[in-house]
Amino acid sequence: MKRAEVPALAAHGLEKKYGQVRALRGVSFEAYPGEVTALVGDNGAGKSTLVKCLAGAIRPDCGRIMVKGRPVSMTGPVQATKHGIETVYQDLALASDLDAAANVFLGREIRRLRVLHDHKEMRRRTAASFAELGVGLVQDMRVPVSSFSGGQRQSVAIARAAMWAKHVIIMDEPTAALGVIQTEKVLQLVDRVRSRGLAVVFISHNLPQVIEVADRIEVMRLGARTARFRRGEVDVERLIAAVSGAYSNEADVPNGEVTA
Amino acid sequence: MNTTKTRRGAAPDAPQKASAFSMVRTALSQTSGLTFAALIIMVIYFSFMEPGKFNTISNFDLLAQNLSILIVLSVGATFVIATSGIDLSIPAAVVLGEVFATKALGWFTVGEGTAVDVTDSETKLSYILVALLAALAAGLIVGVLNGVIIAYMHVPPLLATLGTLGSGLGAANLLQDGTNTGTSALSPVTSGEMIPGLSNIILIAALTVIVGWVALRLSVFGRYTLAIGSNEEAARRVGIKVERHLIKVYVLAALASSFGGFLSVSYFGTTALSGHTTDNMQAITAVALGGTSVFGGVATMLGTLMGALIPSLLKNGFIIMGVGAYWQDVAIGFVLVLTVWFDQMRRKARTKQ
Ligand SMILES: Nc1ncnc2c1ncn2[C@@H]1O[C@H](COP(=O)(O)OP(=O)(O)O)[C@@H](O)[C@H]1O
Ligand SMILES: [Mg+2]
């Protein structure tokens, strides 16, 4: 398997404290173009915190973030967007009183006369993009997303990210709340986005699913990376061991942790 | 060739028709159809019960004139409430608008006195414009204060605007030494009829509603306002500068209020230091009755217009029918609580899905 040398998105030694809680303890991370990188770890391992740092939603206390090998300062979500990074947050982050198109274009409206928005055009493009991505919903384009089911809302969030992402798309537990069919759709979407050459970062607790879709797997524990695997290198049992701290193949294991 | 052209011409036409229809439909559903129905029923009922008294043109005209200023205030309040905020400082911005406008008239020397003392036929456009700008400056000050206190100091809107309400009214009284100033210099603004048969004050209120509607429905500003009211964090994550936007919203509301003050001096011919104390409650009632959600994210300008009309329509009707006018207050209180309760239930039903 051939792979690009320079990661589309990388982090080195990120630290983040919430009061006494050390959510990130020098975590490093890489995601390559055209690959799905799965990020796994127990609840509280710091996955969401890492993702928020990468997306510019929060600022790490220290550490470096690099886009295509160049260090960047993620001072806010706008920076991430400028670098072509889009995120589907675990806590959905849709404005539920607005319709799908308004959400998809929120913050980057198509404008008329500088101050007005061209909602009809935004709706048309949203529908086109949803159709292309295989997200049904086109008939519900006029209702606020609060009237959608959880799965439909997730689809809107993912479609929004997929529409705008230029280099990286990050999905924090996108299938956690979904049924079988919706999950299958999301996985197809992940495939489609990967084949467009984007780096996909995928967080999931469903380890068989992770093994199925991921080209690479990075394991986090207590705010640091403890293991890395390539596709085919790992089975569910070993992955469970890595998640629980019983296995590690990284040097920078958090202090005091015993590894086998 | 020809057929292609016709088709191309026809294609964009069809969705336009559909959207005009759906616009009416959404307008109705958003104004909580109930409000709309209540309005219609009231007009029909009172007209039928007391024909000749209620539905005469002059009665409607008088009603509309009296309500025009409230409508202007309510248009501003709609934006604040759409962010799930509240603006209690409306009376302060109104009265400061009045005071600044009359103070500005005092800058012009006319004969022995100042522009404050001129008759409505002697007044000049320049006096009026300067008075208007002064009134808006008052609104700008109140609005920026509200916005900064709420967005950057994180004081809850209820208390932030309660504070500026007290301080603003106090400042107005200090500036005026507790006495009102009368003037006819501004009266042409509201008394004339630029469109024959329609007094200017009604025209101004109508234009304000239209501008408010465009700003809310069609502008990016309105969309950000609703997005922030709906999910502030979501707005922030897509790069909307939430703090700055909130300041703009509170400034807009205070500008509407101080413009209302300008209209009030013009219409009544005097400042009214203690004449606006319930303006905030009336405006908030109008907005909530109209179907704008006090929980934020959902707002309707048409609803606000109707919400502003209902209490007075009811009062007028009650007076004409000989029912004690205070029953109107009792009834509106109940209806207001019901409206917000319905909104609450609707939200709960949605999130349960
Ligand atoms: N906003 C916050 N305030 C305080 N603690 C937080 C906050 N966000 C996360 N944490 C803490 O940081 C740690 C990592 O959380 P998180 O990144 O959500 O983990 P994961 O997504 O892997 O389950 C947890 O101990 C969590 O309680
Ligand atoms: Mg998480």
XYZ file of C-alpha atoms in Angstrom, chain A residues 87-96 103 106 145 153-154 156-157 160, chain B residues 231-238:
26
model
C -15.414 18.830 11.566
C -18.513 16.909 12.551
C -18.650 17.415 16.298
C -19.961 14.825 18.695
C -22.391 17.402 20.075
C -23.978 18.129 16.748
C -23.543 21.877 16.420
C -26.444 22.553 14.076
C -28.716 25.546 14.518
C -31.816 23.422 14.880
C -27.099 25.161 8.305
C -24.064 29.032 7.895
C -33.644 20.549 11.168
C -29.513 15.588 11.497
C -26.265 13.643 11.554
C -26.853 17.149 7.483
C -23.818 17.697 9.693
C -21.995 20.020 5.441
C -27.458 27.425 19.056
C -24.829 29.915 20.068
C -22.056 27.321 20.070
C -22.947 26.194 16.554
C -22.806 29.797 15.390
C -19.420 30.272 17.005
C -18.024 27.107 15.446
C -18.821 28.237 11.918
